[in-house]
mmCIF file of C-alpha atoms in Angstrom:
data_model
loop_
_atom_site.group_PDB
_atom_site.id
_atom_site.type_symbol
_atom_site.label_atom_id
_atom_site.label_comp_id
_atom_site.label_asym_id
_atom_site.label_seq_id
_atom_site.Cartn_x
_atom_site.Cartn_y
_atom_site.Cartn_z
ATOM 1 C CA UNK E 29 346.923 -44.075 -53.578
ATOM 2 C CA UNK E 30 345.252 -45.618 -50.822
ATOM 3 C CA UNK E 31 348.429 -46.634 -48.765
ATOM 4 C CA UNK E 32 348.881 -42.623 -48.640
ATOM 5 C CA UNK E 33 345.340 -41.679 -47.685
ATOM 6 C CA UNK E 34 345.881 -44.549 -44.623
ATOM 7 C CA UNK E 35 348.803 -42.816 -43.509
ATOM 8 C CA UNK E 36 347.299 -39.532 -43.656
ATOM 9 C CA UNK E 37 343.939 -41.119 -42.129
ATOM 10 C CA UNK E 38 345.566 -42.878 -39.532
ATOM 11 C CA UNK E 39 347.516 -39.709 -38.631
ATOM 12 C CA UNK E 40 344.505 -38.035 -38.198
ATOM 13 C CA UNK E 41 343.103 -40.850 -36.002
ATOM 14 C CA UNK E 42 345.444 -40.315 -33.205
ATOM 15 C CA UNK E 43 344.346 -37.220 -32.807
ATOM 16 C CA UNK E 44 341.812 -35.929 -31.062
ATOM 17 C CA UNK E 45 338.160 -35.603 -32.872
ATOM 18 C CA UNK E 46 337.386 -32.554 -34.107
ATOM 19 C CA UNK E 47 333.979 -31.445 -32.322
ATOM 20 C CA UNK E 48 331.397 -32.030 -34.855
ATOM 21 C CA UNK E 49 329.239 -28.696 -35.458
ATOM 22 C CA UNK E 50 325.518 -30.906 -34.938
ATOM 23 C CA UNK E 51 323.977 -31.824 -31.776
ATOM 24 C CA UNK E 52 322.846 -34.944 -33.828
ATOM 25 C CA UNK E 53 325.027 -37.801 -36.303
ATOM 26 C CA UNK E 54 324.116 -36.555 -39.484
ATOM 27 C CA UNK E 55 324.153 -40.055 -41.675
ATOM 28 C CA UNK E 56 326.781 -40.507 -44.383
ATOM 29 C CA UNK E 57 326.185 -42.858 -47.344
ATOM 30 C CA UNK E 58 329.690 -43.891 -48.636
ATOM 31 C CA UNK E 59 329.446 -45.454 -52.100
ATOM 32 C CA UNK E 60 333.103 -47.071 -52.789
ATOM 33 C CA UNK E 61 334.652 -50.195 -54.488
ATOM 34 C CA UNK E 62 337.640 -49.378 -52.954
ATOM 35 C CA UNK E 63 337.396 -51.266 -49.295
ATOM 36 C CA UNK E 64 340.100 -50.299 -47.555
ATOM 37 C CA UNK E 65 339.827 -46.369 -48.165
ATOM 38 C CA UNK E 66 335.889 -46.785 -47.591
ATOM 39 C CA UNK E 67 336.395 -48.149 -44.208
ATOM 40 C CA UNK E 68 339.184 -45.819 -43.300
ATOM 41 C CA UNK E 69 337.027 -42.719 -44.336
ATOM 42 C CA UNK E 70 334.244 -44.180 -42.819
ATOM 43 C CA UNK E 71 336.384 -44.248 -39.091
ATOM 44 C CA UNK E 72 337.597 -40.945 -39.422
ATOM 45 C CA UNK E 73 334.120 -39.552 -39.878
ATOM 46 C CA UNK E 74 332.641 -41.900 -36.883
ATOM 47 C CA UNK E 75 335.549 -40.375 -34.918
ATOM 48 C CA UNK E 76 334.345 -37.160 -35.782
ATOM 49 C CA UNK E 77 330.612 -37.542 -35.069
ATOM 50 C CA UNK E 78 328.477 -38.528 -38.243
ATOM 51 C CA UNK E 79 326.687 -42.053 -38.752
ATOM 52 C CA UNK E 80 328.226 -44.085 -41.941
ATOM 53 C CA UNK E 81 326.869 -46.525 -43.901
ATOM 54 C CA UNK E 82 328.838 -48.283 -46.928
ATOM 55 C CA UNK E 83 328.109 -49.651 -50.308
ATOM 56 C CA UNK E 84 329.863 -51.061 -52.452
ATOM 57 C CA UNK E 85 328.233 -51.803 -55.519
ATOM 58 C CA UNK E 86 326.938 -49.044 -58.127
ATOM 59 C CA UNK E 87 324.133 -51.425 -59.057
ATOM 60 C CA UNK E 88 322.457 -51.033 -55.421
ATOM 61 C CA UNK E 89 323.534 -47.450 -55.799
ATOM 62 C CA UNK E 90 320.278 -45.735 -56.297
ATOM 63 C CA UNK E 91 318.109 -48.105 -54.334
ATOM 64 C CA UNK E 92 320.240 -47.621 -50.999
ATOM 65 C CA UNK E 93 320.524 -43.460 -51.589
ATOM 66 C CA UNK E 94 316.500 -43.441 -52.058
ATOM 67 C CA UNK E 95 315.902 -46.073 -48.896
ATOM 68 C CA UNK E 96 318.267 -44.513 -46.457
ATOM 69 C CA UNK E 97 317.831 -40.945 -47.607
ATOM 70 C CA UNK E 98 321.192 -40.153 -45.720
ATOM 71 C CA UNK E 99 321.783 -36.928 -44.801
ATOM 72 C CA UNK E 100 324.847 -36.690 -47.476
ATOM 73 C CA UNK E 101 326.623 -38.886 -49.912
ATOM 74 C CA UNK E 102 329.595 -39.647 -50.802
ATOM 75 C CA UNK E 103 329.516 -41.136 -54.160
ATOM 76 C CA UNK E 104 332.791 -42.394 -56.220
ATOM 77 C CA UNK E 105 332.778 -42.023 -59.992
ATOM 78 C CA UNK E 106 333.950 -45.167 -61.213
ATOM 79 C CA UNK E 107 332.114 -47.711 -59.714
ATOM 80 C CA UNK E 108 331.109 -51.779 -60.597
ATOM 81 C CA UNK E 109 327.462 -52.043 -61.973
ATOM 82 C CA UNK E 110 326.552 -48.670 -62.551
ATOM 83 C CA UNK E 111 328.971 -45.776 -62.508
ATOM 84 C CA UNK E 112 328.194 -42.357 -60.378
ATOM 85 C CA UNK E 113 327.412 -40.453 -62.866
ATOM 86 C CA UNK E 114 324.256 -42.828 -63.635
ATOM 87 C CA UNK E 115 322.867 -43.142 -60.107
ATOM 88 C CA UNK E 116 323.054 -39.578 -59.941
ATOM 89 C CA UNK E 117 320.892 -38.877 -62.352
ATOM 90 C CA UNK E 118 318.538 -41.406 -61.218
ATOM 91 C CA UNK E 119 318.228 -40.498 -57.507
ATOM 92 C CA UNK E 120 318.213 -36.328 -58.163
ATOM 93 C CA UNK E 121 314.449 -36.143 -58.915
ATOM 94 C CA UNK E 122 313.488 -37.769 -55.552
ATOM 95 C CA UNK E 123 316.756 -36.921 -53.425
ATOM 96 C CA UNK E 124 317.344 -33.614 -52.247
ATOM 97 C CA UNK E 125 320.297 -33.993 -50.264
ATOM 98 C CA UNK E 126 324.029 -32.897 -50.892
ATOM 99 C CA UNK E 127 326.042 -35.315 -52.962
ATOM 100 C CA UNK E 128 329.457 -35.219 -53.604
ATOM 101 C CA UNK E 129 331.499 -36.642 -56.159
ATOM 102 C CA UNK E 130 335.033 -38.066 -55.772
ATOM 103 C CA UNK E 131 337.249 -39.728 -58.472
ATOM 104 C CA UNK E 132 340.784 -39.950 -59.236
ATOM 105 C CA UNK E 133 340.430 -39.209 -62.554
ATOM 106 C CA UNK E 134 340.945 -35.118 -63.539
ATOM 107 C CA UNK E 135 339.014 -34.582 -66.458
ATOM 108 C CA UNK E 136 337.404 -31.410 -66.770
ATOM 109 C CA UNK E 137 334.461 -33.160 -68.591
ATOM 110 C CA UNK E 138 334.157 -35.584 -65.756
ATOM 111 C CA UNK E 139 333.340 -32.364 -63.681
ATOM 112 C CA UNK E 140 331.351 -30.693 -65.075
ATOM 113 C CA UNK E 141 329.430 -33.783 -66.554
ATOM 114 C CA UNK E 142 329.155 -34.480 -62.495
ATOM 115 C CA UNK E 143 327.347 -30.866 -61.990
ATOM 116 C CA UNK E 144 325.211 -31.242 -64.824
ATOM 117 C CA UNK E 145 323.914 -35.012 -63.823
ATOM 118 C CA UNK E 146 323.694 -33.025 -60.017
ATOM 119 C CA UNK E 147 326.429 -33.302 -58.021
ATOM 120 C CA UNK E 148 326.810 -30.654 -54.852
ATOM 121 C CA UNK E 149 330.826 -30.934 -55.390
ATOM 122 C CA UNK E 150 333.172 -32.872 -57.113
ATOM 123 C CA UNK E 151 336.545 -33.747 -55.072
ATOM 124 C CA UNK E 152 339.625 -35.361 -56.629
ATOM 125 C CA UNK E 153 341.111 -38.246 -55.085
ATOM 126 C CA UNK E 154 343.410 -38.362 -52.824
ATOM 127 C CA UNK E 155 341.585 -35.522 -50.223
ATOM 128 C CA UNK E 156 343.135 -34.744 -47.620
ATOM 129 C CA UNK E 157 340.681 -35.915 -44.555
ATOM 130 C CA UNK E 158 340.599 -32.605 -42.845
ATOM 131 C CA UNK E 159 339.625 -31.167 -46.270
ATOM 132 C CA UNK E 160 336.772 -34.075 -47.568
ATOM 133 C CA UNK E 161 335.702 -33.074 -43.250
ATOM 134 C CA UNK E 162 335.155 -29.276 -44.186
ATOM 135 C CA UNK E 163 333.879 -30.063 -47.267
ATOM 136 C CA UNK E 164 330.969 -32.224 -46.295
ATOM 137 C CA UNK E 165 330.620 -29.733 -43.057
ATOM 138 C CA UNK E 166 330.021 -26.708 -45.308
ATOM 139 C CA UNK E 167 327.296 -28.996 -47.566
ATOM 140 C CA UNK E 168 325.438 -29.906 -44.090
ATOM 141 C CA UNK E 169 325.623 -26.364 -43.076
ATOM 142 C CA UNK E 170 323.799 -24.987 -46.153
ATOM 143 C CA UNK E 171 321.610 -28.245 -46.744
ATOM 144 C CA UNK E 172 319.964 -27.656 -42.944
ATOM 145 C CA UNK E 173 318.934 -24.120 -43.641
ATOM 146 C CA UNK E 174 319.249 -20.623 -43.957
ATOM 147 C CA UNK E 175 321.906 -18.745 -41.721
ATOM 148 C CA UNK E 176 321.506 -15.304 -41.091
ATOM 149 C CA UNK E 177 321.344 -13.167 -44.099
ATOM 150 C CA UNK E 178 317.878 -10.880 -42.791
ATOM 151 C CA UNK E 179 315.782 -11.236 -45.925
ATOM 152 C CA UNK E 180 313.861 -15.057 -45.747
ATOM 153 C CA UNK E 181 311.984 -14.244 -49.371
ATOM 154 C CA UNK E 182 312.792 -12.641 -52.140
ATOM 155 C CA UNK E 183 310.228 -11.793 -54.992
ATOM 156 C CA UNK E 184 311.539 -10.769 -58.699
ATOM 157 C CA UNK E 185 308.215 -10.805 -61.042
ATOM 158 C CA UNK E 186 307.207 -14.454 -61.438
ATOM 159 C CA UNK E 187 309.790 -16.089 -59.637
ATOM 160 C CA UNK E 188 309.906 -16.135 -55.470
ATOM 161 C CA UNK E 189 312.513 -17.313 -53.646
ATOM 162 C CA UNK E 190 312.266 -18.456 -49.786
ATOM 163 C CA UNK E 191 315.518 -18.784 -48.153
ATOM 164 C CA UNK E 192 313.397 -20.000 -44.709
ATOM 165 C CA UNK E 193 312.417 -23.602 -46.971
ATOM 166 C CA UNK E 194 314.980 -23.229 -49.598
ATOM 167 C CA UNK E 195 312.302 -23.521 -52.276
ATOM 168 C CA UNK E 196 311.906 -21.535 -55.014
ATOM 169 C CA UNK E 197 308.659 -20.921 -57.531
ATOM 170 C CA UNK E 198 308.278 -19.838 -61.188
ATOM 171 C CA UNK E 199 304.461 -18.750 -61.459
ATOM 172 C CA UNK E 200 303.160 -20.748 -58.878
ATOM 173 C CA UNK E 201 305.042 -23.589 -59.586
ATOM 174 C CA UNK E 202 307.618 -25.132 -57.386
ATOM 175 C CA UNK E 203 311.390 -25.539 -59.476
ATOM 176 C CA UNK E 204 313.138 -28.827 -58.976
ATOM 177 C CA UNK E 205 316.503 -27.246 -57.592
ATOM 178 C CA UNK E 206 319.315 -28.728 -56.154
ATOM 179 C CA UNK E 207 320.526 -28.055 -53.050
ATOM 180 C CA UNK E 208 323.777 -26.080 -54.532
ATOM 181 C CA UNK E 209 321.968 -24.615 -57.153
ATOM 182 C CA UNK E 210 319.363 -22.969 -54.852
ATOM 183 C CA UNK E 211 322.679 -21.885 -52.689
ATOM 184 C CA UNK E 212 323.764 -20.231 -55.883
ATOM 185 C CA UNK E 213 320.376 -18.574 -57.252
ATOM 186 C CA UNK E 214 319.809 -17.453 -53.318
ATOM 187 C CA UNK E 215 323.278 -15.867 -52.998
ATOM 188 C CA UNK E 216 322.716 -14.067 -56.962
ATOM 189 C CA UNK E 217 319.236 -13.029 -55.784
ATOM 190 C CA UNK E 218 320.130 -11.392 -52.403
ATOM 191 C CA UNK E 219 322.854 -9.554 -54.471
ATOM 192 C CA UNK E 220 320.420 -8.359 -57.102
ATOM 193 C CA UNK E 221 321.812 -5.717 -59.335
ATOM 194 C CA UNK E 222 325.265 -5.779 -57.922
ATOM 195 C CA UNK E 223 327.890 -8.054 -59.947
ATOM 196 C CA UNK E 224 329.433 -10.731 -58.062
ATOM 197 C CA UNK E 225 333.161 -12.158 -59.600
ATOM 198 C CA UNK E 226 333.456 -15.698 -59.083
ATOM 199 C CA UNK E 227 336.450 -15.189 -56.181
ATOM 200 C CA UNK E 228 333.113 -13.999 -54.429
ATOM 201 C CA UNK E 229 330.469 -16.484 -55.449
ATOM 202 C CA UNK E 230 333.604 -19.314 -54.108
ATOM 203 C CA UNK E 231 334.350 -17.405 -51.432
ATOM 204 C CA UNK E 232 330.736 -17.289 -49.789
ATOM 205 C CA UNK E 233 329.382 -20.763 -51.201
ATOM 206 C CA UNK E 234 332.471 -22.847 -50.909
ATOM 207 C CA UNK E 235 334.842 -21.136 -48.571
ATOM 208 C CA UNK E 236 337.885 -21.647 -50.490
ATOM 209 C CA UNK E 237 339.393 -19.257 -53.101
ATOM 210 C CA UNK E 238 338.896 -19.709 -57.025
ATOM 211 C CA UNK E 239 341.601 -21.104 -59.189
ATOM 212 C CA UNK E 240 340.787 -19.832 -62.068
ATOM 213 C CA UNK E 241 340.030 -22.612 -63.747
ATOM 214 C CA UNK E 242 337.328 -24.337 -61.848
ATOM 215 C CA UNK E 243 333.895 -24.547 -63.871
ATOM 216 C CA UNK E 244 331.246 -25.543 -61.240
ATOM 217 C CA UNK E 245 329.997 -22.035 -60.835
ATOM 218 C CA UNK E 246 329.374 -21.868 -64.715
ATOM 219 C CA UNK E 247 327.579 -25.420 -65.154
ATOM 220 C CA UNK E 248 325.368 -24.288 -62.374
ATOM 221 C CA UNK E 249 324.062 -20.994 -63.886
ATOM 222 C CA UNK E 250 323.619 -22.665 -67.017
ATOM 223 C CA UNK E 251 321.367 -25.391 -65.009
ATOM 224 C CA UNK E 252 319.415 -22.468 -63.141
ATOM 225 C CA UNK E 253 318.529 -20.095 -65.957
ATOM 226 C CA UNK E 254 316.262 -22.673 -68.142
ATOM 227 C CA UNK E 255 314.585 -23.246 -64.608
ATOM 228 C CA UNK E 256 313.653 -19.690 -63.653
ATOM 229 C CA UNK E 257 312.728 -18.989 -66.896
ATOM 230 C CA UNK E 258 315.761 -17.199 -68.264
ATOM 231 C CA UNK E 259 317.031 -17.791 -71.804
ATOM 232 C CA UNK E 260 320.113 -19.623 -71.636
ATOM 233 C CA UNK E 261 321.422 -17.942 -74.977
ATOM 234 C CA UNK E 262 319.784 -14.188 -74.356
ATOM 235 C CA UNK E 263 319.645 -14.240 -70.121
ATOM 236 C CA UNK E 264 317.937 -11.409 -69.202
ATOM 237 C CA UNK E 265 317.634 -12.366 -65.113
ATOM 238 C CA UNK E 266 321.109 -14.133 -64.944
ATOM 239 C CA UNK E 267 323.318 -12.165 -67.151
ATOM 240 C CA UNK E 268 327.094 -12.833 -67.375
ATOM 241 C CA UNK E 269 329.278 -9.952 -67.309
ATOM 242 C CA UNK E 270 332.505 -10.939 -68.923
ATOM 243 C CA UNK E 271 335.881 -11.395 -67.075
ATOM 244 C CA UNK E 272 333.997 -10.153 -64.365
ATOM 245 C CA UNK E 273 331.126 -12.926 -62.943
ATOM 246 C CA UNK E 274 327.308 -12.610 -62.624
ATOM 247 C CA UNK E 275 324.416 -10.082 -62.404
ATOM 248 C CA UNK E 276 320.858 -11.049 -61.058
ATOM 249 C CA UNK E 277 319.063 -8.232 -62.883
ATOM 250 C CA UNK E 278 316.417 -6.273 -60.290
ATOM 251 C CA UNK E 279 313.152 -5.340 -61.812
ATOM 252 C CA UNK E 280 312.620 -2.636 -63.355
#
């Protein structure tokens, strides 16, 4: 596997850069066992304009992602001394950046078990390089701030959102939200009382088309709706509309 991601990353290398989209090297934490394809990742995204740092051991894992506070990681699943599952679930209450998840394993349960412990993505290795490059590009994008979508805040009842901070509230009080999920309740909120399928929801958040089969969308609403306040087994902001997607009910 990694003899064919170092052909494909050292075709890519004798190419030119692609112009990276920030005036400033956004850091990268790369969190890898496997050497070889952390260095080579790590030169391809040099070449294209970020800051990397590697680690190699899951055990220092949590302490490196909480010391550095890099702009994004990059965290492998299976890992020696504590697995990425783990230090995700450690770091999320005090990190607020975009993580993403790779692994060559293709478990559904792996994926969505990644979601729920807070993952922004989860990509299956071997990724292409131009793809893992848009990938992490479109996390940035979102994780720096709003773009231009008029409203900044949105109030339903008891719950405001601010797309200008990316915070959200539930009477007062701030909800712990991850920077995909708020992408997700902003996008459902700004659509409020208008269903959106999921082709949509992928279309806008991830810029890719849906499969069909992909689960990430789901795992998230069911992580939002116990946050806002919403029932997870009778929804009445969040409600899913079958075959279809989701609604963010308006007030009444």
């Amino acid at each position: 596997m990694t003899d064919h991601l170092e052909e494909k990353f050292h075709a890519l290398g004798s190419q030119e850069p692609v112009v990276p989209d920030y005036p400033d090297q956004d850091h990268v934490l790369i969190i890898e066992d496997d050497q070889r394809l952390a260095e080579l990742t790590r030169d391809y995204l040099e070449a294209n304009g970020f800051r990397v740092t590697l680690e190699a051991d899951g055990a220092k894992g949590v302490d490196r992602i909480l010391n550095l506070q890099p702009d994004l990681v990059i965290l492998d699943l299976m890992l020696p001394g504590e697995d990425g599952l783990a230090i995700c679930r450690r770091v999320r209450p005090n990190f607020a950046g975009p993580i993403m998840m790779l692994t060559a394993r293709t478990d559904d349960l792996d994926q969505v078990l990644g979601l729920e412990m807070g993952a922004d993505d989860y990509v299956p290795k071997p990724v292409q390089p131009r793809v893992l490059l848009a990938r992490m590009r479109a996390l940035l994008r979102r994780a720096d701030g709003p773009t231009a979508d008029g409203e900044m805040r949105l109030k339903f009842e008891h719950l405001e959102i601010d797309n200008a901070t990316r915070e959200a509230w539930l009477s007062g009080e701030r909800i712990d939200l991850t920077s995909a999920e708020f992408d997700l309740l902003w996008l459902l909120a700004r659509n409020a009382g208008r269903v959106l399928t999921r082709e949509e929801i992928f279309s806008d958040l991830r810029g890719i088309k849906y499969d069909g089969q992909d689960r990430s969308i789901d795992v998230r609403v069911s992580r939002i709706r116990p946050k806002i306040g919403d029932d997870p087994n009778q929804p009445h902001r969040i409600k899913t509309v079958r075959s279809k997607g989701y609604l963010f009910v308006k007030d009444s």
